[in-house]
PDB file of C-alpha atoms in Angstrom:
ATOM      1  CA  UNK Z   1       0.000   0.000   0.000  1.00  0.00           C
ATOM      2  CA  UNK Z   2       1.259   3.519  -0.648  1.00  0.00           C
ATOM      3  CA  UNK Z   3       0.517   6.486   1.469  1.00  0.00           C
ATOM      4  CA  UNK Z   4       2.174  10.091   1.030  1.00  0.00           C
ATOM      5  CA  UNK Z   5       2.315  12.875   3.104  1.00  0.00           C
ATOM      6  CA  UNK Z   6      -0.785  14.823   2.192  1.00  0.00           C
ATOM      7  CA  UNK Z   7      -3.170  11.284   1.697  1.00  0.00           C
ATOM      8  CA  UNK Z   8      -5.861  11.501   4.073  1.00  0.00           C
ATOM      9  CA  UNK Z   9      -4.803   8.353   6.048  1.00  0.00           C
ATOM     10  CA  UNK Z  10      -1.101   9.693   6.341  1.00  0.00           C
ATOM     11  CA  UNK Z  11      -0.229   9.481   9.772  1.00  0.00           C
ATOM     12  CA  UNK Z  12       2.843  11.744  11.615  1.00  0.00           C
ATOM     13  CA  UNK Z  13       4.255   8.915  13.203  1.00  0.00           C
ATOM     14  CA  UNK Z  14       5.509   7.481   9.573  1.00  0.00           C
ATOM     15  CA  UNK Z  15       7.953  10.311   9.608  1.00  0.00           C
ATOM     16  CA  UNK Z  16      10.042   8.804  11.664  1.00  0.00           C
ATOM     17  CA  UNK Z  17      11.183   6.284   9.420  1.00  0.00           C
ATOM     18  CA  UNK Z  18      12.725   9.187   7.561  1.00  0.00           C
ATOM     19  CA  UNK Z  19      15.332   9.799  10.170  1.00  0.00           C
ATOM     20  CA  UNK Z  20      16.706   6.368   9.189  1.00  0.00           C
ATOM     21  CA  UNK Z  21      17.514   7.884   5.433  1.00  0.00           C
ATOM     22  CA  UNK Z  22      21.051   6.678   4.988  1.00  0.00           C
ATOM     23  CA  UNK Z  23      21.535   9.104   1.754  1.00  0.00           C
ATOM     24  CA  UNK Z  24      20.557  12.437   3.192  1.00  0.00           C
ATOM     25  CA  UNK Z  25      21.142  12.172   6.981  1.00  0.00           C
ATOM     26  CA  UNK Z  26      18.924  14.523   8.555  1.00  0.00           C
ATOM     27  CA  UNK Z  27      20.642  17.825  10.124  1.00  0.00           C
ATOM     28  CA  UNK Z  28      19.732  21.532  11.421  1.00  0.00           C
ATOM     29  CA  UNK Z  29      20.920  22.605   7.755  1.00  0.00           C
ATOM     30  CA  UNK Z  30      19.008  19.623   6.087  1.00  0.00           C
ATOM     31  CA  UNK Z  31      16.031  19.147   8.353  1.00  0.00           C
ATOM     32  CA  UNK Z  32      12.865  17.217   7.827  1.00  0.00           C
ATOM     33  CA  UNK Z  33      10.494  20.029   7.738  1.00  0.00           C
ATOM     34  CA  UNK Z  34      12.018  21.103   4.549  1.00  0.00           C
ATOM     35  CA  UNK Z  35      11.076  17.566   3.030  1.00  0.00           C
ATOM     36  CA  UNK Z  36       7.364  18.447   3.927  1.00  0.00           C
ATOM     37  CA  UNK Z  37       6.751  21.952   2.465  1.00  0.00           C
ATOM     38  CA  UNK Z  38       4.270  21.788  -0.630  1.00  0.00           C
ATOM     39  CA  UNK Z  39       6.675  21.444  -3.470  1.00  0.00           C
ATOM     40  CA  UNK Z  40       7.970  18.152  -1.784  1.00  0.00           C
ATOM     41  CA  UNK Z  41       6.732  15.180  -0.956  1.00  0.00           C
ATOM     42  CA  UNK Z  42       7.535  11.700   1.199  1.00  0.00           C
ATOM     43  CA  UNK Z  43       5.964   8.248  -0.129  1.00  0.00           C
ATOM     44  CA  UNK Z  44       6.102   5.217   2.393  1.00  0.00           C
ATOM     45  CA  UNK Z  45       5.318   1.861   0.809  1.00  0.00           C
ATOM     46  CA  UNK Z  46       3.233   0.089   3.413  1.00  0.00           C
ATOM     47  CA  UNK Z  47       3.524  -3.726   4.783  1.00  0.00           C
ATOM     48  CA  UNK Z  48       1.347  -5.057   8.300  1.00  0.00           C
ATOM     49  CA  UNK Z  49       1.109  -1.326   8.753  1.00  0.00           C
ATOM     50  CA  UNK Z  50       4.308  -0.599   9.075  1.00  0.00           C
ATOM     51  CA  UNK Z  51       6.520   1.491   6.658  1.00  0.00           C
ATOM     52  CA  UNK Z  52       9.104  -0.719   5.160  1.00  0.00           C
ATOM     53  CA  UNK Z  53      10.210   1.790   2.338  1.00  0.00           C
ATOM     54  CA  UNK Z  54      10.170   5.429   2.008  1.00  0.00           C
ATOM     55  CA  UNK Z  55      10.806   7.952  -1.867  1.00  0.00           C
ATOM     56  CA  UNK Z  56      11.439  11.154  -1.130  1.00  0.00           C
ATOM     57  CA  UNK Z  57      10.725  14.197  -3.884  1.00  0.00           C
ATOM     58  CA  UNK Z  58      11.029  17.146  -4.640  1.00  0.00           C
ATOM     59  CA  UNK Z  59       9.053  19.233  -7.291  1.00  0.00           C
ATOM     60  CA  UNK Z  60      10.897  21.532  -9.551  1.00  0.00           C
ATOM     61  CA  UNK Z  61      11.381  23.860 -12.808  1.00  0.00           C
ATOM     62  CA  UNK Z  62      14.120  21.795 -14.454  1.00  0.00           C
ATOM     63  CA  UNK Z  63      16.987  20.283 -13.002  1.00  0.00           C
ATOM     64  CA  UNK Z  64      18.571  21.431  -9.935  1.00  0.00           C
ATOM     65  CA  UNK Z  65      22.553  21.591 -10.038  1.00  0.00           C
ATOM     66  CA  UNK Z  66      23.241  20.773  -6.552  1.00  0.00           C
ATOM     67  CA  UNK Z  67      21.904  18.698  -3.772  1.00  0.00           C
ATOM     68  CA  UNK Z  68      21.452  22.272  -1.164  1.00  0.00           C
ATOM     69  CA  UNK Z  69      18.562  23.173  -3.852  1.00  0.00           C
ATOM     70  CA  UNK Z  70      16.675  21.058  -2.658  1.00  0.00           C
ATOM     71  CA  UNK Z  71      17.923  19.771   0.978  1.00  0.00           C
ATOM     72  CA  UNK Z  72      18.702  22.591   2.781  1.00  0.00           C
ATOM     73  CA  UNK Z  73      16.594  24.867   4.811  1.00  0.00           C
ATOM     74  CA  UNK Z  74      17.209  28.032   2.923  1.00  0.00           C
ATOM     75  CA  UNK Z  75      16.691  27.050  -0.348  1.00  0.00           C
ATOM     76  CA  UNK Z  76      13.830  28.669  -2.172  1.00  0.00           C
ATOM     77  CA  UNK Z  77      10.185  27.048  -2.311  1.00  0.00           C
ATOM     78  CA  UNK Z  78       9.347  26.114  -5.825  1.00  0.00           C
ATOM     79  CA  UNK Z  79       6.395  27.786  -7.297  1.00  0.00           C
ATOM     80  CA  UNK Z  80       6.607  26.187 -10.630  1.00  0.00           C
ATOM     81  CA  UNK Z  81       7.689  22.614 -11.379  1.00  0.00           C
ATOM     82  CA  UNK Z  82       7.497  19.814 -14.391  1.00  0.00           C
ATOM     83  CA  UNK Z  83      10.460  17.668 -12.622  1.00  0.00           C
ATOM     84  CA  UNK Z  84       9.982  15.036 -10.195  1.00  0.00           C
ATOM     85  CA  UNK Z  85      13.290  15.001  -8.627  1.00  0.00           C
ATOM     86  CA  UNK Z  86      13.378  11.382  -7.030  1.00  0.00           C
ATOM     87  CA  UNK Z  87      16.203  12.251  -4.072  1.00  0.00           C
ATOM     88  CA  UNK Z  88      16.308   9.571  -1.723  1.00  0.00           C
ATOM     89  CA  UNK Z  89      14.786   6.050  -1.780  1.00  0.00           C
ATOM     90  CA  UNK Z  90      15.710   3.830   0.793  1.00  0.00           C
ATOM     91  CA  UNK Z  91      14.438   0.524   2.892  1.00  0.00           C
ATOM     92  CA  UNK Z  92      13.349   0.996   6.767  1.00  0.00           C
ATOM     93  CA  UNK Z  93      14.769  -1.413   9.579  1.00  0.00           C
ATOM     94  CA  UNK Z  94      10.986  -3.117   8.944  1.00  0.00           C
ATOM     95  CA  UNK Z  95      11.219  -6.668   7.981  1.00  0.00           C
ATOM     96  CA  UNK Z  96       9.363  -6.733   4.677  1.00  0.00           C
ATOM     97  CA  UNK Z  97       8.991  -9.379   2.067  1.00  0.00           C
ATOM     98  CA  UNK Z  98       8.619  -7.271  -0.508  1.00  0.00           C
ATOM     99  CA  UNK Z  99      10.910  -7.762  -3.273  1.00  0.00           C
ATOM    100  CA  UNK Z 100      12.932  -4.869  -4.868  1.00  0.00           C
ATOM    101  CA  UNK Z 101      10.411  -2.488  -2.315  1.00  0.00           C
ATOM    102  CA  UNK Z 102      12.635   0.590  -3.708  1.00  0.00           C
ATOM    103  CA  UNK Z 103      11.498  -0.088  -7.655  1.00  0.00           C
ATOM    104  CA  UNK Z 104       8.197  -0.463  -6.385  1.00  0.00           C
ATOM    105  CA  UNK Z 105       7.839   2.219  -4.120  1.00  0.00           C
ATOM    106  CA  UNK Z 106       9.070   4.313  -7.078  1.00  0.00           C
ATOM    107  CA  UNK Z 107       6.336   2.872  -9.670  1.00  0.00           C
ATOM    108  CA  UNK Z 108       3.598   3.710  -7.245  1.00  0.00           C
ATOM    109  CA  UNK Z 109       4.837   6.876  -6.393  1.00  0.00           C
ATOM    110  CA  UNK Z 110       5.135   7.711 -10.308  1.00  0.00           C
ATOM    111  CA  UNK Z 111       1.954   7.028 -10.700  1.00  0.00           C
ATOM    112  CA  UNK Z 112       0.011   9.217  -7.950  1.00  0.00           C
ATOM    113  CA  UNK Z 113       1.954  11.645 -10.009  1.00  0.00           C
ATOM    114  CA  UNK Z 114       1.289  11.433 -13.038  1.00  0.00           C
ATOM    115  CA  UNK Z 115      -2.437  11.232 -12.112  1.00  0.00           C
ATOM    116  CA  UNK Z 116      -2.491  13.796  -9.698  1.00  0.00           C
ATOM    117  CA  UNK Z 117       0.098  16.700 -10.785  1.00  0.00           C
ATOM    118  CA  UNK Z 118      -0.017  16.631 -14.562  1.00  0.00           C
ATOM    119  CA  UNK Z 119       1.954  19.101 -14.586  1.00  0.00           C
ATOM    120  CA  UNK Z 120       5.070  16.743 -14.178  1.00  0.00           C
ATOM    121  CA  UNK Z 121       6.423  16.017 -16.799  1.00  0.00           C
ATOM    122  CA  UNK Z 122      10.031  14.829 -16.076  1.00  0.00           C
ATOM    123  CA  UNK Z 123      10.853  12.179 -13.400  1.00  0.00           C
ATOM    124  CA  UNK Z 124      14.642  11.778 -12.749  1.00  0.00           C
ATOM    125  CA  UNK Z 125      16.804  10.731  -9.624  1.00  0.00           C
ATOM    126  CA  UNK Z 126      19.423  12.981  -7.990  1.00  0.00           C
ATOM    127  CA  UNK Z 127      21.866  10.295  -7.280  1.00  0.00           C
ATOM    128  CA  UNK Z 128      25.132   9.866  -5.300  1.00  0.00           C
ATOM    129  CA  UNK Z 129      27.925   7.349  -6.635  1.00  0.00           C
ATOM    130  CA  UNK Z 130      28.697   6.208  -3.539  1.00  0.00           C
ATOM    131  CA  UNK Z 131      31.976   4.085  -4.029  1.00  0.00           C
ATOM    132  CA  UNK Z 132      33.179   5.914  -7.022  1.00  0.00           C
ATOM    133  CA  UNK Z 133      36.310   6.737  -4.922  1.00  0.00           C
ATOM    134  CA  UNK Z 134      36.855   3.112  -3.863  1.00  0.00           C
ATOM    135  CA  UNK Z 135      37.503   2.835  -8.398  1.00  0.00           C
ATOM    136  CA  UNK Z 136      39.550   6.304  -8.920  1.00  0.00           C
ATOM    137  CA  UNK Z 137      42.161   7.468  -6.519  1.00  0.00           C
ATOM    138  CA  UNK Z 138      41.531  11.049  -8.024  1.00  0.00           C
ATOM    139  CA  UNK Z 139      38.929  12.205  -9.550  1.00  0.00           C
ATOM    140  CA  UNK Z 140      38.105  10.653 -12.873  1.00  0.00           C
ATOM    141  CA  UNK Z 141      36.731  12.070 -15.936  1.00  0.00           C
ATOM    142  CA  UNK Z 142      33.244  12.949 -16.984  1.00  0.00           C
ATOM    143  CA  UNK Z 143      33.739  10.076 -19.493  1.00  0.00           C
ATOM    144  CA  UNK Z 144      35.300   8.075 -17.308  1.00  0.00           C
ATOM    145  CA  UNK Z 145      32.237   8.443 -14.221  1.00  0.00           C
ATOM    146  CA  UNK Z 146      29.824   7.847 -17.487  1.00  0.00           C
ATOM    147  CA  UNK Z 147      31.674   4.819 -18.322  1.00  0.00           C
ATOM    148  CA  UNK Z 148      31.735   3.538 -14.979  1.00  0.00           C
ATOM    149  CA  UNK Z 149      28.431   4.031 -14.419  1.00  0.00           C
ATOM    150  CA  UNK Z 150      26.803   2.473 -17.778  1.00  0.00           C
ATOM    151  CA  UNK Z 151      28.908  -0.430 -16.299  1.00  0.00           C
ATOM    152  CA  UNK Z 152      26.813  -0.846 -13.124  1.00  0.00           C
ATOM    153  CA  UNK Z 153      30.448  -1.143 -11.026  1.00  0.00           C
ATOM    154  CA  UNK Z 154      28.054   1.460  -8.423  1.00  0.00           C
ATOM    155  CA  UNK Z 155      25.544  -0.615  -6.631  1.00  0.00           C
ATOM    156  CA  UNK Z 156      23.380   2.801  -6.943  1.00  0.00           C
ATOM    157  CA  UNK Z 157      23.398   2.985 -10.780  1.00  0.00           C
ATOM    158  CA  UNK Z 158      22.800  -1.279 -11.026  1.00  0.00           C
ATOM    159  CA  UNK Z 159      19.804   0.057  -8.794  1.00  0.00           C
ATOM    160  CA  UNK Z 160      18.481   2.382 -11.163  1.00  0.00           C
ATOM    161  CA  UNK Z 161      19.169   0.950 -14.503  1.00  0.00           C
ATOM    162  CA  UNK Z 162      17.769  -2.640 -13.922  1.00  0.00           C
ATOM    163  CA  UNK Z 163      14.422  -1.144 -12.943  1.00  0.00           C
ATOM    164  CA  UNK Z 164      14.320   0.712 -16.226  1.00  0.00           C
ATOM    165  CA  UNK Z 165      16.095   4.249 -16.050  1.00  0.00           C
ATOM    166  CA  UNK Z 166      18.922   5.994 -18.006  1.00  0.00           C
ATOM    167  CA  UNK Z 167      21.839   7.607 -17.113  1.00  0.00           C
ATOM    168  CA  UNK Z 168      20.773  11.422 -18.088  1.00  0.00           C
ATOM    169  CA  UNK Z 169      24.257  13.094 -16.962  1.00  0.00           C
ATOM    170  CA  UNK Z 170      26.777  13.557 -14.169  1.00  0.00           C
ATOM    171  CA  UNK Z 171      26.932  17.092 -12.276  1.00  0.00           C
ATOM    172  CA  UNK Z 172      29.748  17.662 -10.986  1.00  0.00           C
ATOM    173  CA  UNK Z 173      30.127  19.421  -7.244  1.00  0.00           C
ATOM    174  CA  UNK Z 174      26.649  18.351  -6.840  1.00  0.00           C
ATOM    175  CA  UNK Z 175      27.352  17.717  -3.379  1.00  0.00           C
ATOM    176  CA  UNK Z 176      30.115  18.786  -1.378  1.00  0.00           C
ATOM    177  CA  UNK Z 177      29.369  17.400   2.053  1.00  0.00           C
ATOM    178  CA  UNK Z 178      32.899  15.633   3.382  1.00  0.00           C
ATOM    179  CA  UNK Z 179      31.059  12.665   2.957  1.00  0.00           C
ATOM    180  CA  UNK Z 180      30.246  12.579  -0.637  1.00  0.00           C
ATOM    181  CA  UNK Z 181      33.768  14.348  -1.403  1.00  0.00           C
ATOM    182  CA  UNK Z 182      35.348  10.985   0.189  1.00  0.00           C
ATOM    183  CA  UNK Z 183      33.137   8.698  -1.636  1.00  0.00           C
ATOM    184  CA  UNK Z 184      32.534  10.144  -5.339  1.00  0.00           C
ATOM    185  CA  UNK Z 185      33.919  13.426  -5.865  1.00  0.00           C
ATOM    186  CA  UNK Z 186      31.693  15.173  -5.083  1.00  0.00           C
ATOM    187  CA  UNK Z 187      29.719  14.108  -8.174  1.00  0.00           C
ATOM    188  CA  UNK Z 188      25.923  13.022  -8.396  1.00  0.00           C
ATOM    189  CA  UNK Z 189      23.663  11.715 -11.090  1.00  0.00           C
ATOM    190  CA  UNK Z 190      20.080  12.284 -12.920  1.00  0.00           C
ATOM    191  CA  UNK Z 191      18.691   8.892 -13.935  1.00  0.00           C
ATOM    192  CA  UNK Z 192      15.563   9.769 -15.894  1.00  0.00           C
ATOM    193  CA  UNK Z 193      12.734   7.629 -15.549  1.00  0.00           C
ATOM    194  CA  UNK Z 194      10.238   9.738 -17.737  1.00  0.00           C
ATOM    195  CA  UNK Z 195      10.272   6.831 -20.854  1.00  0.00           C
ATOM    196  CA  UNK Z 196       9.829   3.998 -18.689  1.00  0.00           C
ATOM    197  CA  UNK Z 197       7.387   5.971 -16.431  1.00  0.00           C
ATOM    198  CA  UNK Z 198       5.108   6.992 -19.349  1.00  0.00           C
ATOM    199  CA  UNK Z 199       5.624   3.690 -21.465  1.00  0.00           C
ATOM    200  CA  UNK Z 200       3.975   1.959 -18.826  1.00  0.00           C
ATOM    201  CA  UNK Z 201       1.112   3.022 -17.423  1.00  0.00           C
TER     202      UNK Z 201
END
């Protein structure tokens, strides 16, 4: 079952699950009230109740360039948007037996979208490469970080490409938390599901 964070049988406790996000840790800077203002939204894929997956997304005009556009507290509230910015997708400490409960969660939530904000047009990921460093002992070419990717060597674009998307691009200083400078760069990546969201439903 899917429930979001303006459905009428969304419940407050639920956002506690989304203190366990291991891509976006929350912080003062990047807080959860900032994932709950209008032009964002949290989808929790539902099992015996419980919340055993959780999409977070963020509504925008085009792409943003860097993760702080959308996570942190003083970024500007969207008043326009035709992207779906898919930011963090992750599984809860809930047992589940769900198979592959991040694609799903991601289906479903594409498709109170696309029936709800027509608007949206565009549905892409803002993704970290999490052990690009672990490859490159400096930091590698654009061609290079495409290359690796289309090769699936990051268990975040093997994620994303078998359930359908495409690599879009790499943006580079996307995030410059000391985390994400140790692991990739500093580099993210849009993998656009719009085809394979439209194509099928």
């Amino acid at each position: 079952m899917l429930i979001h964070l303006r459905s009428d049988s969304f419940s407050n406790s639920l956002l506690h699950a989304v203190y366990q996000d291991p891509v976006h840790a929350i912080t003062d800077k990047r807080n959860l009230e900032r994932r709950c203002r209008f032009d964002r939204n949290i989808f929790f894929l539902i099992e015996n109740n419980k919340p055993v997956a959780v999409l977070c997304v963020a509504y925008t005009q085009g792409l943003p360039n860097n993760i702080d556009d959308i996570l942190d507290t003083e970024s500007p509230v969207s008043l326009a948007a035709d992207h779906a910015i898919f930011y963090s997708v992750f599984r809860t400490n809930e047992t589940s037996s769900i198979q592959n409960a991040g694609a799903k969660l991601i289906r479903e939530a594409a498709k109170w979208i696309k029936e709800n904000m027509p608007q949206i047009k565009n549905y892409v990921t803002m993704s970290p490469i999490p052990n690009l460093s672990a490859h490159f002992s400096e930091p590698p070419s654009l061609d290079a970080v495409l290359e690796f990717l289309h090769a699936q060597k990051d268990p975040v674009a093997k994620f994303h490409i078998r359930n359908g998307a495409k690599i879009l691009r790499v943006i580079p200083n996307a995030d410059n938390s000391e985390r994400r400078q140790a692991q990739s760069y500093a580099n993210m990546v849009n993998y656009d599901y719009t085809s394979n969201i439209l194509d099928s439903q």
